[in-house]
mmCIF file with all atom_site columns, C-alpha atoms in Angstrom:
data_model
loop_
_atom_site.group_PDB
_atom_site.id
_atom_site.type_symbol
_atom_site.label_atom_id
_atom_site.label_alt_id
_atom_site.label_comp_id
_atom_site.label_asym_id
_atom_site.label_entity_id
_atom_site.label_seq_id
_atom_site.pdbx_PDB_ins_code
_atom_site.Cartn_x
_atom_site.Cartn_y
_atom_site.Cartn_z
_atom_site.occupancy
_atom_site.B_iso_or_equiv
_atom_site.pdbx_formal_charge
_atom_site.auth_seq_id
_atom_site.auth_comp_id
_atom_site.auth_asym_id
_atom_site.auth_atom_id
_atom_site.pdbx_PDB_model_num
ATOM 1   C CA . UNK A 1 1   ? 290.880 50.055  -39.624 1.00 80.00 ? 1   UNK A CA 1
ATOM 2   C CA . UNK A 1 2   ? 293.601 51.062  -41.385 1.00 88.00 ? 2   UNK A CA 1
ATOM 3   C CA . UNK A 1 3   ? 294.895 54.690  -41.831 1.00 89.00 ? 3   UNK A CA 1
ATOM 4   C CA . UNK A 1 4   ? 294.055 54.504  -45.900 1.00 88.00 ? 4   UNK A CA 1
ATOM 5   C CA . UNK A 1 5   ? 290.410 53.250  -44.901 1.00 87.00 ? 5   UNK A CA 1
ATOM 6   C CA . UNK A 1 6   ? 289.901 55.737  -42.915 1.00 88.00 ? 6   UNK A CA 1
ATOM 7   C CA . UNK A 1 7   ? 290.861 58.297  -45.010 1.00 90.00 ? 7   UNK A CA 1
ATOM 8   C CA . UNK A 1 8   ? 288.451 57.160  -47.774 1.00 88.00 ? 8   UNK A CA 1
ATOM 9   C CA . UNK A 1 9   ? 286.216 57.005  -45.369 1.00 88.00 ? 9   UNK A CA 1
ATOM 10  C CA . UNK A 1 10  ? 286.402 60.722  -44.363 1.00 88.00 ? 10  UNK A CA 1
ATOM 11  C CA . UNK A 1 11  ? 287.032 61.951  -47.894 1.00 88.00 ? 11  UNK A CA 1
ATOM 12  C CA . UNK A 1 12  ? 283.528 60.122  -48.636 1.00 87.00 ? 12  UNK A CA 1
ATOM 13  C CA . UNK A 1 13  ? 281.747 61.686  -45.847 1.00 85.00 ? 13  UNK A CA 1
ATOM 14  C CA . UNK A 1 14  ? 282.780 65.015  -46.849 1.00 89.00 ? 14  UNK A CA 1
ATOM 15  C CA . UNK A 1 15  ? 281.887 64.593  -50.209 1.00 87.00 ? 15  UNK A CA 1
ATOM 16  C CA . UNK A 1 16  ? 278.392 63.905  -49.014 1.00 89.00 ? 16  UNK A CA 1
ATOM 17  C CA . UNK A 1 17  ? 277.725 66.223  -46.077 1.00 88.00 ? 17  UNK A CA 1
ATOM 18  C CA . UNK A 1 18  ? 279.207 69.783  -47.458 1.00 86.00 ? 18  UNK A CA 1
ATOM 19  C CA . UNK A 1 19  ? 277.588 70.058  -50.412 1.00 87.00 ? 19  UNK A CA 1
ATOM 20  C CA . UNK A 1 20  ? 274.045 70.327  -48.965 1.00 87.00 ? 20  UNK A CA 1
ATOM 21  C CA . UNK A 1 21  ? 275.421 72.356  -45.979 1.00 86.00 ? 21  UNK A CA 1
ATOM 22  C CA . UNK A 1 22  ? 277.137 74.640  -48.468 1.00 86.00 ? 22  UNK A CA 1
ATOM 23  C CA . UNK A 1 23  ? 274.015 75.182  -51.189 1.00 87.00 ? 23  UNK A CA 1
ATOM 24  C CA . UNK A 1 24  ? 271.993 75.324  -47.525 1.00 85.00 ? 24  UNK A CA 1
ATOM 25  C CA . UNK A 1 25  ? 274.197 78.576  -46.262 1.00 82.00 ? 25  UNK A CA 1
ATOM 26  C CA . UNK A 1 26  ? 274.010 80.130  -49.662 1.00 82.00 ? 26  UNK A CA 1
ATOM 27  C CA . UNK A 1 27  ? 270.291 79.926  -49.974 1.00 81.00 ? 27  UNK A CA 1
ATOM 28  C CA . UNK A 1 28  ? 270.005 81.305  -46.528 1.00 77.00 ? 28  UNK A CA 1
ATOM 29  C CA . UNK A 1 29  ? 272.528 84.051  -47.278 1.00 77.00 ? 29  UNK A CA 1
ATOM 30  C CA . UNK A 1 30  ? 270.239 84.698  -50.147 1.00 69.00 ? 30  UNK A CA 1
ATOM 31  C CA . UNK A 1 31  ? 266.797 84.661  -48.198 1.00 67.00 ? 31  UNK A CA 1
ATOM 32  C CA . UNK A 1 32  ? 268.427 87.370  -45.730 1.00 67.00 ? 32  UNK A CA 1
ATOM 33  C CA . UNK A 1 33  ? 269.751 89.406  -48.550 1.00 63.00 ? 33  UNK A CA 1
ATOM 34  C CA . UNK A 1 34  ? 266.597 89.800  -50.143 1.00 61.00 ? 34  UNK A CA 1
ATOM 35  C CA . UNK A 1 35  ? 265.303 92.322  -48.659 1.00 60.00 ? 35  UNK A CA 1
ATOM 36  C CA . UNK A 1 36  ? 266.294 94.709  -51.172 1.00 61.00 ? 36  UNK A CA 1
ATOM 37  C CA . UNK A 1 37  ? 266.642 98.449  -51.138 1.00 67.00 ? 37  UNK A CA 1
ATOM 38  C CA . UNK A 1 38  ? 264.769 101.457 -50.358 1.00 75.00 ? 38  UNK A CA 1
ATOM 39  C CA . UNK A 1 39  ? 262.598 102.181 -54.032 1.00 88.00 ? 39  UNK A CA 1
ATOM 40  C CA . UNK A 1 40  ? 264.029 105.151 -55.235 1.00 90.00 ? 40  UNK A CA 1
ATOM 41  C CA . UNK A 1 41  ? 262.121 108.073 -57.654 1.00 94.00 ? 41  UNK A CA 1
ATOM 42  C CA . UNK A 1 42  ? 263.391 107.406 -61.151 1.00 94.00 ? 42  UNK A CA 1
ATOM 43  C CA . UNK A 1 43  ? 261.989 109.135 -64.300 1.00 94.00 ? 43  UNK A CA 1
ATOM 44  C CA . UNK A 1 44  ? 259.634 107.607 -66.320 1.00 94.00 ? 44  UNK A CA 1
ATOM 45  C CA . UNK A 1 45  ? 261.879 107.655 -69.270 1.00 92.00 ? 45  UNK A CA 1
ATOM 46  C CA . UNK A 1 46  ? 264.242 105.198 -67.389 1.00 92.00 ? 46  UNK A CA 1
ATOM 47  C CA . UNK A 1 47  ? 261.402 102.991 -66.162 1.00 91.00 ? 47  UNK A CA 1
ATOM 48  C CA . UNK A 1 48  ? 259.816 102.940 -69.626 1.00 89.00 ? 48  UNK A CA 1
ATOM 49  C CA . UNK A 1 49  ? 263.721 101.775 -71.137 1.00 87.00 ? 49  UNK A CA 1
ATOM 50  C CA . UNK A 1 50  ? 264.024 99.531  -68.305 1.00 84.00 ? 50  UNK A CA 1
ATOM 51  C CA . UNK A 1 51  ? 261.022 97.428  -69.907 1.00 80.00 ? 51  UNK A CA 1
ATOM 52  C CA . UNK A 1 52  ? 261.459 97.434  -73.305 1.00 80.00 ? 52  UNK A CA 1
ATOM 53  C CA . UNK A 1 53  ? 258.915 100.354 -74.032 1.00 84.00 ? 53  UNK A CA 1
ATOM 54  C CA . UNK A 1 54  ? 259.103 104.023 -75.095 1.00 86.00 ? 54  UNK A CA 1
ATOM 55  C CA . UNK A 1 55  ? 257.204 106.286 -72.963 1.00 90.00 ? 55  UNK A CA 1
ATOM 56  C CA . UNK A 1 56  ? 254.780 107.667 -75.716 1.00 89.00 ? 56  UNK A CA 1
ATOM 57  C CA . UNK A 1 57  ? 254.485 110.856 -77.128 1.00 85.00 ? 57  UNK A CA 1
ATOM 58  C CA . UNK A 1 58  ? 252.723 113.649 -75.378 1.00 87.00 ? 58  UNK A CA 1
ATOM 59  C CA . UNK A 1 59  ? 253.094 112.222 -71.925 1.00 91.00 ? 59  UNK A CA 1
ATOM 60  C CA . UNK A 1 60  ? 253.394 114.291 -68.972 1.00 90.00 ? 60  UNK A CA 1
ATOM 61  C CA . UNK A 1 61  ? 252.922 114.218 -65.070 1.00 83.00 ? 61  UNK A CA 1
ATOM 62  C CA . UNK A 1 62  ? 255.702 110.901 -64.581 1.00 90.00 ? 62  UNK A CA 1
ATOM 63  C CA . UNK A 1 63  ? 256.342 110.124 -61.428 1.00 95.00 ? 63  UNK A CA 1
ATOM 64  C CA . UNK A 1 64  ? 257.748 106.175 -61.971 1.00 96.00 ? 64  UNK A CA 1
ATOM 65  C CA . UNK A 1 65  ? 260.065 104.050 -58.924 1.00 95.00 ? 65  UNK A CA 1
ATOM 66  C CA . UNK A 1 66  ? 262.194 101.195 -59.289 1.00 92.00 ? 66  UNK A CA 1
ATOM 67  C CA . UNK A 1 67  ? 262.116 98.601  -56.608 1.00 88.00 ? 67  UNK A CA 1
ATOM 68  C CA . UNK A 1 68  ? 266.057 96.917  -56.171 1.00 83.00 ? 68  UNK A CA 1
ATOM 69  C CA . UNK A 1 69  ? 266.315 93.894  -54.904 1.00 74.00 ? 69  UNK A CA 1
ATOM 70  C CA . UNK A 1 70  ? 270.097 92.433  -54.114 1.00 68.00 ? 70  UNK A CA 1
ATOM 71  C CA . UNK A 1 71  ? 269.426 89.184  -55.723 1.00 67.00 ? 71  UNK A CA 1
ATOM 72  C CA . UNK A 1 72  ? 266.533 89.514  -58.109 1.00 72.00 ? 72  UNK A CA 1
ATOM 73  C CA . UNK A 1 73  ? 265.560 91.632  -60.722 1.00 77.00 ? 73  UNK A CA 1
ATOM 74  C CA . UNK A 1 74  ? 263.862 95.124  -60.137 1.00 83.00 ? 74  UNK A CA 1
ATOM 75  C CA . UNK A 1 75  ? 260.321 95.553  -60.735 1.00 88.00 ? 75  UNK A CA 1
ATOM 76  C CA . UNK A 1 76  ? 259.342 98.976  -62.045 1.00 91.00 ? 76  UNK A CA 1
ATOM 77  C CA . UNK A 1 77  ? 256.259 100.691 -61.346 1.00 94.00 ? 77  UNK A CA 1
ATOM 78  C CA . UNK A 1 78  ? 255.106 104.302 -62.359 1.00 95.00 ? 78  UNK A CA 1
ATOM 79  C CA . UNK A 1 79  ? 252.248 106.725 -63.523 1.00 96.00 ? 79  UNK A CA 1
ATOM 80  C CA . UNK A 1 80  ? 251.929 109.675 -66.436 1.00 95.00 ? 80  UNK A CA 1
ATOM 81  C CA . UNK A 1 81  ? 249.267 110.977 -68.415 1.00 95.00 ? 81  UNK A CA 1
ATOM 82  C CA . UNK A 1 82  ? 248.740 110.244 -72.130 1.00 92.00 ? 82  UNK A CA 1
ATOM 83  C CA . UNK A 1 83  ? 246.453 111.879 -74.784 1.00 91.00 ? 83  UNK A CA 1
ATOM 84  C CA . UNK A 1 84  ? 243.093 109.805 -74.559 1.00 87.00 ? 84  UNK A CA 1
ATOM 85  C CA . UNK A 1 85  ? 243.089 109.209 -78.180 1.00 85.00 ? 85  UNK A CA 1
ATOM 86  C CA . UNK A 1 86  ? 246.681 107.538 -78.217 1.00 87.00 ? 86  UNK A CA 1
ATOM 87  C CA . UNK A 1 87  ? 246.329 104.877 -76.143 1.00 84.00 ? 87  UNK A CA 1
ATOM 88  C CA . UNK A 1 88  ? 245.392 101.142 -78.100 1.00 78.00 ? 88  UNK A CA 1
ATOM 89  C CA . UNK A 1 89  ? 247.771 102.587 -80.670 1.00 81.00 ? 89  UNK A CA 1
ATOM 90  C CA . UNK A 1 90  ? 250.405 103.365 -77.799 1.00 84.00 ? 90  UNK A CA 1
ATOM 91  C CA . UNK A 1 91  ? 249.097 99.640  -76.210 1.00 78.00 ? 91  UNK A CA 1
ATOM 92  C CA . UNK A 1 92  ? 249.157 98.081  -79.761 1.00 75.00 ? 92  UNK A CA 1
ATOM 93  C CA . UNK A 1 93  ? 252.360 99.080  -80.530 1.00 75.00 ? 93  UNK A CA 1
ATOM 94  C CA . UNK A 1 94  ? 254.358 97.294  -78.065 1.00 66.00 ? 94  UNK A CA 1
ATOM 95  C CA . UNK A 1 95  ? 257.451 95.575  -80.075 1.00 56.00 ? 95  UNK A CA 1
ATOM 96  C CA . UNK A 1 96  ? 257.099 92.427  -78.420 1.00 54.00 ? 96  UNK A CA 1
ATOM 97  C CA . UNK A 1 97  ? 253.206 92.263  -78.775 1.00 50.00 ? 97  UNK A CA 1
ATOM 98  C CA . UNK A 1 98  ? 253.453 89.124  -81.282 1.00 44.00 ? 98  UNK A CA 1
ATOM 99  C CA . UNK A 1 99  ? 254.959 87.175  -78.180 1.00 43.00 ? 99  UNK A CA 1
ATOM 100 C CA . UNK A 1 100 ? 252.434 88.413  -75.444 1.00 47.00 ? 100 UNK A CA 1
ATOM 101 C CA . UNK A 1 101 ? 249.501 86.847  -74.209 1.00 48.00 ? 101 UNK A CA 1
ATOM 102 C CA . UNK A 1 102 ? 247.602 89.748  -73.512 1.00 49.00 ? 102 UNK A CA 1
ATOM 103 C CA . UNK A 1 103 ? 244.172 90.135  -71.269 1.00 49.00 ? 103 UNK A CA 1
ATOM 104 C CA . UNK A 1 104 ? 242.460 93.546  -71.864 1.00 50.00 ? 104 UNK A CA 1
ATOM 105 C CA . UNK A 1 105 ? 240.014 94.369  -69.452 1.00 48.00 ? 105 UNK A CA 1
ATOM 106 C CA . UNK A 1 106 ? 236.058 94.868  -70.974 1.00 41.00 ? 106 UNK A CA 1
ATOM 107 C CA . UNK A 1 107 ? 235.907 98.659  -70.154 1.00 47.00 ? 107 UNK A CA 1
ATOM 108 C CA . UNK A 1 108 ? 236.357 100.715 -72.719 1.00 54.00 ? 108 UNK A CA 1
ATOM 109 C CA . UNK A 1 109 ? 238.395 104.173 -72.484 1.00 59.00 ? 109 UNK A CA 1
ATOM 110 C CA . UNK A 1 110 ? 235.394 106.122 -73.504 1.00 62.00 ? 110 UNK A CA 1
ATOM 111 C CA . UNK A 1 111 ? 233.402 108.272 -71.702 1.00 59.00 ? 111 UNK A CA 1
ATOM 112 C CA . UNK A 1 112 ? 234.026 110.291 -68.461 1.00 61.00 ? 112 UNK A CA 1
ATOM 113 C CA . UNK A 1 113 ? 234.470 107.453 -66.123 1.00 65.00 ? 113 UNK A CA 1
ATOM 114 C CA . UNK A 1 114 ? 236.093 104.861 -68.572 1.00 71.00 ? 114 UNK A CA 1
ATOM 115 C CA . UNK A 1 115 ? 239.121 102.659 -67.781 1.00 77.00 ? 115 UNK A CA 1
ATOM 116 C CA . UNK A 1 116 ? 241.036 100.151 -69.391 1.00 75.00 ? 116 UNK A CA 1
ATOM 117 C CA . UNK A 1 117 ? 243.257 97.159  -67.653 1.00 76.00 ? 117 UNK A CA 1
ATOM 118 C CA . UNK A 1 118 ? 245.578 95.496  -69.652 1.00 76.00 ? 118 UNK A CA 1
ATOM 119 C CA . UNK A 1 119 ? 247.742 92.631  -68.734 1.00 75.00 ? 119 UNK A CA 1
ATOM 120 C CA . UNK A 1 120 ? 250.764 91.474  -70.681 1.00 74.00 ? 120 UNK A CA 1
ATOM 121 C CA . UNK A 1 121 ? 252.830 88.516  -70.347 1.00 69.00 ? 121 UNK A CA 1
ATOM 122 C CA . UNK A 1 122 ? 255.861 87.954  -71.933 1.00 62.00 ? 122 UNK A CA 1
ATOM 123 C CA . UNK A 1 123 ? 257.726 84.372  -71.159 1.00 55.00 ? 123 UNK A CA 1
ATOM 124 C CA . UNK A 1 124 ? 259.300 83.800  -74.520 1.00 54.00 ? 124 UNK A CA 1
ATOM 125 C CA . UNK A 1 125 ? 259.794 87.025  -75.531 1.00 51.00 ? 125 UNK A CA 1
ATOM 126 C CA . UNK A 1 126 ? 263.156 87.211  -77.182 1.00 50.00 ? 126 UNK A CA 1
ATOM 127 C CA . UNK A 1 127 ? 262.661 91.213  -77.504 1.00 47.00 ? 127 UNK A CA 1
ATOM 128 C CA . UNK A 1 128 ? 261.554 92.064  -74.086 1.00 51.00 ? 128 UNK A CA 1
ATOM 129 C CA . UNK A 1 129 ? 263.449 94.203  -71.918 1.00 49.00 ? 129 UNK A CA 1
ATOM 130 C CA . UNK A 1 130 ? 266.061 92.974  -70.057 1.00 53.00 ? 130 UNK A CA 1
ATOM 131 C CA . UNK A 1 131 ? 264.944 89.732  -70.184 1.00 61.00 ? 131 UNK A CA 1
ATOM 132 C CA . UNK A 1 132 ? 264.003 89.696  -65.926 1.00 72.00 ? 132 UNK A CA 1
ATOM 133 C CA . UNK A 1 133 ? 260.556 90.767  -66.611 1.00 76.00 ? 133 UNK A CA 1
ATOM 134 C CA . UNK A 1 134 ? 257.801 88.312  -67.112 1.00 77.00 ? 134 UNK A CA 1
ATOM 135 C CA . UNK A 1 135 ? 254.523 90.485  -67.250 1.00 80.00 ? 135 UNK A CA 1
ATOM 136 C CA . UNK A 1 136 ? 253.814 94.225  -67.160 1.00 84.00 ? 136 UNK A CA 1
ATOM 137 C CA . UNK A 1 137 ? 250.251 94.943  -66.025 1.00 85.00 ? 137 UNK A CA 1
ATOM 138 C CA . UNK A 1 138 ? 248.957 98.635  -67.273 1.00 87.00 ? 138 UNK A CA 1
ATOM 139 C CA . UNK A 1 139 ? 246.115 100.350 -66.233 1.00 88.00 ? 139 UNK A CA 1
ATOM 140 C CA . UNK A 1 140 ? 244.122 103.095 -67.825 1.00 88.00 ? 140 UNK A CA 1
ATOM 141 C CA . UNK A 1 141 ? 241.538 105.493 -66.393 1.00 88.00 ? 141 UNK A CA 1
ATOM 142 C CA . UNK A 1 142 ? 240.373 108.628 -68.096 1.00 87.00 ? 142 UNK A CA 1
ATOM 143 C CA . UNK A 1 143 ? 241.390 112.086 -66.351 1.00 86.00 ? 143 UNK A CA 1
ATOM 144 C CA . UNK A 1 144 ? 238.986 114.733 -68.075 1.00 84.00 ? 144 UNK A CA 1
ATOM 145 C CA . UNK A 1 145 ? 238.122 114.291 -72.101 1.00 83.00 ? 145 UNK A CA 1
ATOM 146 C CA . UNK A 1 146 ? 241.369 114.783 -73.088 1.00 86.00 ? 146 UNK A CA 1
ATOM 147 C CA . UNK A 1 147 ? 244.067 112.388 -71.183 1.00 89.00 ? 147 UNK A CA 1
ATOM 148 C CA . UNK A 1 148 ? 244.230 109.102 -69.159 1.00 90.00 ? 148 UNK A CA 1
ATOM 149 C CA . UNK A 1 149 ? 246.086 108.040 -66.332 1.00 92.00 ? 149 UNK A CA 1
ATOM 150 C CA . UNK A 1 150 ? 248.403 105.024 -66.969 1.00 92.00 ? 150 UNK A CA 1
ATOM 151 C CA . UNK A 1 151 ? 249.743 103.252 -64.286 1.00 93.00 ? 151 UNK A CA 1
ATOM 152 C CA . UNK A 1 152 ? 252.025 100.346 -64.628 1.00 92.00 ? 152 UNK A CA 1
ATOM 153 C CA . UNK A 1 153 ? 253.944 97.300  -62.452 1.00 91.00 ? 153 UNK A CA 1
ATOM 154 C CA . UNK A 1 154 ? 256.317 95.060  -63.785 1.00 88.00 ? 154 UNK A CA 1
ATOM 155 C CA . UNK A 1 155 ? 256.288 91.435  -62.428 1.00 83.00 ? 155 UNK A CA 1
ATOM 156 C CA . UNK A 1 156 ? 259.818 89.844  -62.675 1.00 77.00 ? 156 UNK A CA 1
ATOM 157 C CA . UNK A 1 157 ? 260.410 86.042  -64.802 1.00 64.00 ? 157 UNK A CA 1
#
């Protein structure tokens, strides 16, 4: 064989073997850098921004936590307390609520034991967040006449 043939021959092995072996050792570099880091205590103001959303007025009690990942996006997850009587307007008012598909849960807030689970999912949402975040799940539950506990996790896109 001569020394051009073999060459070519090389050159056209390469081409074929290193890009899989390449794309392999970055997807495994990937899959061990996932693991993330430690959630850390961030206020509820931050979270809330983080989202897309305002906290809403009268809230009090935060405590939210973003979970950092190395690769992919954070998820954000957090509780406060809310007047009772503000929260479908507070739920309603969501910017990017014309984009959702939204599942409400079939408890109301009323009453002493009520709760309400919302789940809202954003995948062509032009106005949502940062754009990372698929769905945001929020749950209600009353906390004497007056307030409810929200709770909320975001799910990344």
């Amino acid at each position: 064989m001569s020394r051009r043939a073999k060459w070519l021959l090389g050159l056209a092995v390469t081409l074929l073997v290193a890009p899989p072996l390449v794309v392999g050792g970055l997807f495994l570099y990937a899959v061990k850098q996932s693991g993330g880091t430690a959630p850390r205590a961030v206020t509820c103001e931050r979270a809330m921004k983080a989202i897309g959303w305002q906290l809403p007025p009268g809230a009090d009690g935060g405590s939210c936590t973003e979970h950092a990942d190395t690769f992919f996006p954070s998820q954000w997850t957090g509780t406060f307390r809310m007047p009772r009587a503000e929260v479908a307007a507070w739920l309603e008012a969501r910017p990017e609520e014309r984009h959702s598909s939204r599942t409400y849960g079939t408890e109301p807030l009323d009453g002493p034991e009520g709760r309400l689970h919302a789940r809202l999912s954003y995948p062509d949402s032009p106005n949502f967040g940062n754009g990372d975040i698929d769905a945001v799940t929020v749950d209600f539950t009353a906390d004497g006449p007056d307030h409810a506990l929200v709770a909320f996790h975001t799910y990344p896109g």
